[in-house]
Amino acid sequence: MFKLLSSIKKDVRILLRDKVGLLLMFLMPILLAVVITAIQNSTFELVNDNKIPLIVLNRDTGEAGKQFLASINDAGIFKVMQSLEVDKKPDFAAMMKANDALVAILIPEDFTIRIKGKAKVVAAKALKSVGLEGDSLSMEVQVDPLTMMYHPVMQESFRQSVHGALKSAVSLVESKQILNSLYLKLNDEPMPVALENEILHNTTAINQVPVSRDGSRNVPNATQHNIPAWTIFAMFFVVISLGSSVVREKLNGSFLRLKTLPSAYFISLISKQITYLIVTLIQALVIFAIGVWIFPLIHLPALNLPNDLFATFVVLLICGWCAVSFAICIGVFAKTQEQANGIGAVSIVLLAAIGGLLVPSFAMPDSFSYIIRLSPLHWCLEAFYGLFLEGGNLKDIMMNLLPLLAITILFQLITIWGLRKKNLI
Amino acid sequence: MAFMNFPAVRIENLSFMYPGQAHHSITGINLTIAAGDRFGLFGPNGAGKTTLMGCMTGILDFTDGSIEIFGEKVSRKNRSFCSVLGYVPQEYSFYQELDPLENLEYFGAMSGLKMPAIKKKSEELLKVLGLWDVRTKQVEKFSGGMKRRVNIAISVMHEPKILFLDEPTVGVDVQTRFAIMDYLMELNRRGTTLVYTSHQLAEAQNLCNNFALIDQGNIIAHDTLEHLLAAHEAEGLEGLFIKLTGKAYRDSDV
């Protein structure tokens, strides 16, 4: 035990003198967690609170144009700015830039005429289909498509949401015109406003409820997603300090000196694992504490810790052990510190990417479904999500922890094989 | 002291081949080093000195032949021989991030010493080797000579009965070399067997009382200097060395 404690003491001393390693292990993931959460949070706020800046150039003087404009306003997600541009070929790019708009839409001059024409045709067809005589109308009335201009920074999913909202607004205008047309034909008088509202605006609401295993209804936010993800990233980033430390010991001959002493090298290996496992736990504690107490102070959503804190500790322990095992493995096979740092950093980013830390795994192509499972970070993240987002307990996440343990043991075996092959133990 | 009944080192039919190589680095070595000897092992580059040293210290795992250190078999499984053995590698084999005291504390513990003994021995060694005043300074900032002395101090923390030294004075100034040599002589007077290898033949001539020349993996000569010089009609160790190993480069193959 004295040998192990002395070895841990030595590792802690070396670690505390590795200022760059400490910075990388603590400051970098904290910055990442804060910055990425802030960015994602502002994206959510952009959609939920701030509204999307939209320029509408309404060349239509009829009621359909006004109705469309009103529907866009009613959608509640747009900050509508009306343009009075009279140029026949308006410069939308300049307009959007001048107004910081993300989207612009042009309502053409004949919008009302065409919408009404289309409504009459549809109404006539409907009446004819139920055996009532409608007006004999040309069946060729078409409404030209509206054009939505958007800023290239808008991502596909966000753009599709905007497109969907605009489409709903157009549908509402068209439905209103068709209903009015039908009502007029059948009753020879315009539809009462109350009835119109009843039909068009009294739609069935869709409630949004997050599903969790413990029955809680906490709405997941950017913090709940980002803190676990960047904590895992931080834990695996010990590869920079620990991998280099193992390489230094190989290069400076400490390993060989240990071979001539009456101590098993496994003491040194175990001491490194204990020391850095404690480091990973401290990392998690610091990042979680920032999420719980500091985030609200900087106007970010606070982190809600899982109900099952014991399960959270178990996940942290296994994630930490896996991260440490990976780092030692890299250190054993790297020939120089530069190699260990380069391979370590790149491999962590790659494993994070395929593990779903950078892009959600459900958004990845099908061909990635097997590769994802090879990343230990994926299993760590799934276990954390099971606790943080789904309110699960230890039993619920066991199927994530078992593969993680298997990968960890594999790293350990590869390390021992590498040490034997290189005649270091 | 039962171990004094045995020779310090007994090697029988030792051969060693590095993995992936076609030829043995050392072949059929038989060698005995008496307890209390100051034994010098010499040879040109690539002759097999480091390999033989590696086998004797248990760093290399050999399969052909046997080695005993004070009667204890050297093998991967049996590490009991390590408690009587000290090794001063050519490289600075310690933690440059730590200070001398911290290095001695760690390696002392790994050698099997307890804290009171570590403290006592550390103070004694650092004072003898002129490092006491810098005991809490990071070794990284030390000169080459100071680092060499730290290297030696670590190796003798547990008072080994046999000390293997691989070029212990390479790259140090004259003062440090004299200090190290004096300290090694003092160790030997207290009963420590020295097994020394170096290219500093003049230094070796002053230190060692027994010599072996190794070339192309074989011991080609082994005796006291007087007997070797007489047998080969050579003048001095350097003359003997050239006479037995020739003048051709030995490390041109890579």
PDB file of N, CA and C in Angstrom, chain A residues 12 17 19 32-33 38 51 58 126 129 150 169 173 200 214 224 226 242 252 301 312 319 322 369 404:
ATOM      1  N   VAL A  12       0.481  12.745  -8.714  1.00  0.00           N
ATOM      2  CA  VAL A  12      -0.222  14.004  -8.412  1.00  0.00           C
ATOM      3  C   VAL A  12       0.748  15.178  -8.514  1.00  0.00           C
ATOM      4  N   ARG A  17       2.246  20.002 -11.737  1.00  0.00           N
ATOM      5  CA  ARG A  17       3.259  20.851 -12.378  1.00  0.00           C
ATOM      6  C   ARG A  17       3.042  20.944 -13.886  1.00  0.00           C
ATOM      7  N   LYS A  19       1.057  22.519 -16.053  1.00  0.00           N
ATOM      8  CA  LYS A  19       0.074  23.611 -16.128  1.00  0.00           C
ATOM      9  C   LYS A  19      -0.734  23.559 -17.428  1.00  0.00           C
ATOM     10  N   LEU A  32     -15.836  25.267 -23.646  1.00  0.00           N
ATOM     11  CA  LEU A  32     -16.675  24.625 -24.666  1.00  0.00           C
ATOM     12  C   LEU A  32     -18.110  24.507 -24.171  1.00  0.00           C
ATOM     13  N   ALA A  33     -18.269  24.049 -22.935  1.00  0.00           N
ATOM     14  CA  ALA A  33     -19.623  23.865 -22.394  1.00  0.00           C
ATOM     15  C   ALA A  33     -20.367  25.196 -22.360  1.00  0.00           C
ATOM     16  N   ALA A  38     -24.330  28.415 -24.784  1.00  0.00           N
ATOM     17  CA  ALA A  38     -24.821  29.774 -25.049  1.00  0.00           C
ATOM     18  C   ALA A  38     -25.290  29.903 -26.497  1.00  0.00           C
ATOM     19  N   LYS A  51     -38.054  35.798 -32.507  1.00  0.00           N
ATOM     20  CA  LYS A  51     -38.778  35.841 -33.781  1.00  0.00           C
ATOM     21  C   LYS A  51     -37.812  36.054 -34.971  1.00  0.00           C
ATOM     22  N   ASN A  58     -45.372  43.459 -50.354  1.00  0.00           N
ATOM     23  CA  ASN A  58     -46.737  43.135 -50.790  1.00  0.00           C
ATOM     24  C   ASN A  58     -47.137  44.028 -51.958  1.00  0.00           C
ATOM     25  N   ALA A 126     -66.220  21.141 -56.239  1.00  0.00           N
ATOM     26  CA  ALA A 126     -66.811  20.524 -55.045  1.00  0.00           C
ATOM     27  C   ALA A 126     -68.316  20.415 -55.179  1.00  0.00           C
ATOM     28  N   SER A 129     -69.305  17.775 -57.630  1.00  0.00           N
ATOM     29  CA  SER A 129     -69.088  16.411 -57.133  1.00  0.00           C
ATOM     30  C   SER A 129     -70.225  15.932 -56.222  1.00  0.00           C
ATOM     31  N   TYR A 150     -34.029  33.414 -48.649  1.00  0.00           N
ATOM     32  CA  TYR A 150     -33.497  33.221 -47.307  1.00  0.00           C
ATOM     33  C   TYR A 150     -31.992  33.459 -47.253  1.00  0.00           C
ATOM     34  N   ALA A 169     -49.621  29.599 -43.708  1.00  0.00           N
ATOM     35  CA  ALA A 169     -50.274  30.892 -43.898  1.00  0.00           C
ATOM     36  C   ALA A 169     -50.972  30.947 -45.268  1.00  0.00           C
ATOM     37  N   VAL A 173     -55.110  31.205 -46.176  1.00  0.00           N
ATOM     38  CA  VAL A 173     -55.714  32.180 -47.106  1.00  0.00           C
ATOM     39  C   VAL A 173     -56.535  31.437 -48.152  1.00  0.00           C
ATOM     40  N   LEU A 200     -61.968  27.987 -39.468  1.00  0.00           N
ATOM     41  CA  LEU A 200     -60.553  28.142 -39.831  1.00  0.00           C
ATOM     42  C   LEU A 200     -59.602  28.233 -38.634  1.00  0.00           C
ATOM     43  N   ASP A 214     -38.986   8.717 -15.367  1.00  0.00           N
ATOM     44  CA  ASP A 214     -39.432   8.902 -13.984  1.00  0.00           C
ATOM     45  C   ASP A 214     -40.724   9.710 -13.888  1.00  0.00           C
ATOM     46  N   GLN A 224     -29.037  20.797 -20.528  1.00  0.00           N
ATOM     47  CA  GLN A 224     -29.182  19.357 -20.264  1.00  0.00           C
ATOM     48  C   GLN A 224     -28.484  18.524 -21.348  1.00  0.00           C
ATOM     49  N   ASN A 226     -25.848  19.797 -23.344  1.00  0.00           N
ATOM     50  CA  ASN A 226     -24.434  20.129 -23.505  1.00  0.00           C
ATOM     51  C   ASN A 226     -23.552  19.762 -22.321  1.00  0.00           C
ATOM     52  N   LEU A 242      -2.188  12.650 -19.668  1.00  0.00           N
ATOM     53  CA  LEU A 242      -1.808  11.295 -19.251  1.00  0.00           C
ATOM     54  C   LEU A 242      -1.017  10.571 -20.336  1.00  0.00           C
ATOM     55  N   ASN A 252      12.231   8.594 -20.848  1.00  0.00           N
ATOM     56  CA  ASN A 252      13.306   8.938 -19.900  1.00  0.00           C
ATOM     57  C   ASN A 252      13.822   7.726 -19.129  1.00  0.00           C
ATOM     58  N   PRO A 301     -29.858  28.398 -19.088  1.00  0.00           N
ATOM     59  CA  PRO A 301     -30.688  27.517 -18.260  1.00  0.00           C
ATOM     60  C   PRO A 301     -29.829  26.717 -17.283  1.00  0.00           C
ATOM     61  N   THR A 312     -25.590   8.303 -11.484  1.00  0.00           N
ATOM     62  CA  THR A 312     -24.747   9.325 -12.136  1.00  0.00           C
ATOM     63  C   THR A 312     -23.285   9.103 -11.745  1.00  0.00           C
ATOM     64  N   CYS A 319     -17.094   6.002 -17.098  1.00  0.00           N
ATOM     65  CA  CYS A 319     -16.614   6.882 -18.184  1.00  0.00           C
ATOM     66  C   CYS A 319     -15.173   7.301 -17.899  1.00  0.00           C
ATOM     67  N   CYS A 322     -12.752   4.481 -18.446  1.00  0.00           N
ATOM     68  CA  CYS A 322     -12.579   4.238 -19.888  1.00  0.00           C
ATOM     69  C   CYS A 322     -11.653   5.303 -20.479  1.00  0.00           C
ATOM     70  N   SER A 369     -24.444   3.319 -38.323  1.00  0.00           N
ATOM     71  CA  SER A 369     -25.087   2.732 -37.144  1.00  0.00           C
ATOM     72  C   SER A 369     -24.162   1.767 -36.393  1.00  0.00           C
ATOM     73  N   LEU A 404     -19.609  -0.161 -22.563  1.00  0.00           N
ATOM     74  CA  LEU A 404     -18.550   0.766 -22.139  1.00  0.00           C
ATOM     75  C   LEU A 404     -17.497   0.030 -21.312  1.00  0.00           C
TER      76      LEU A 404
END
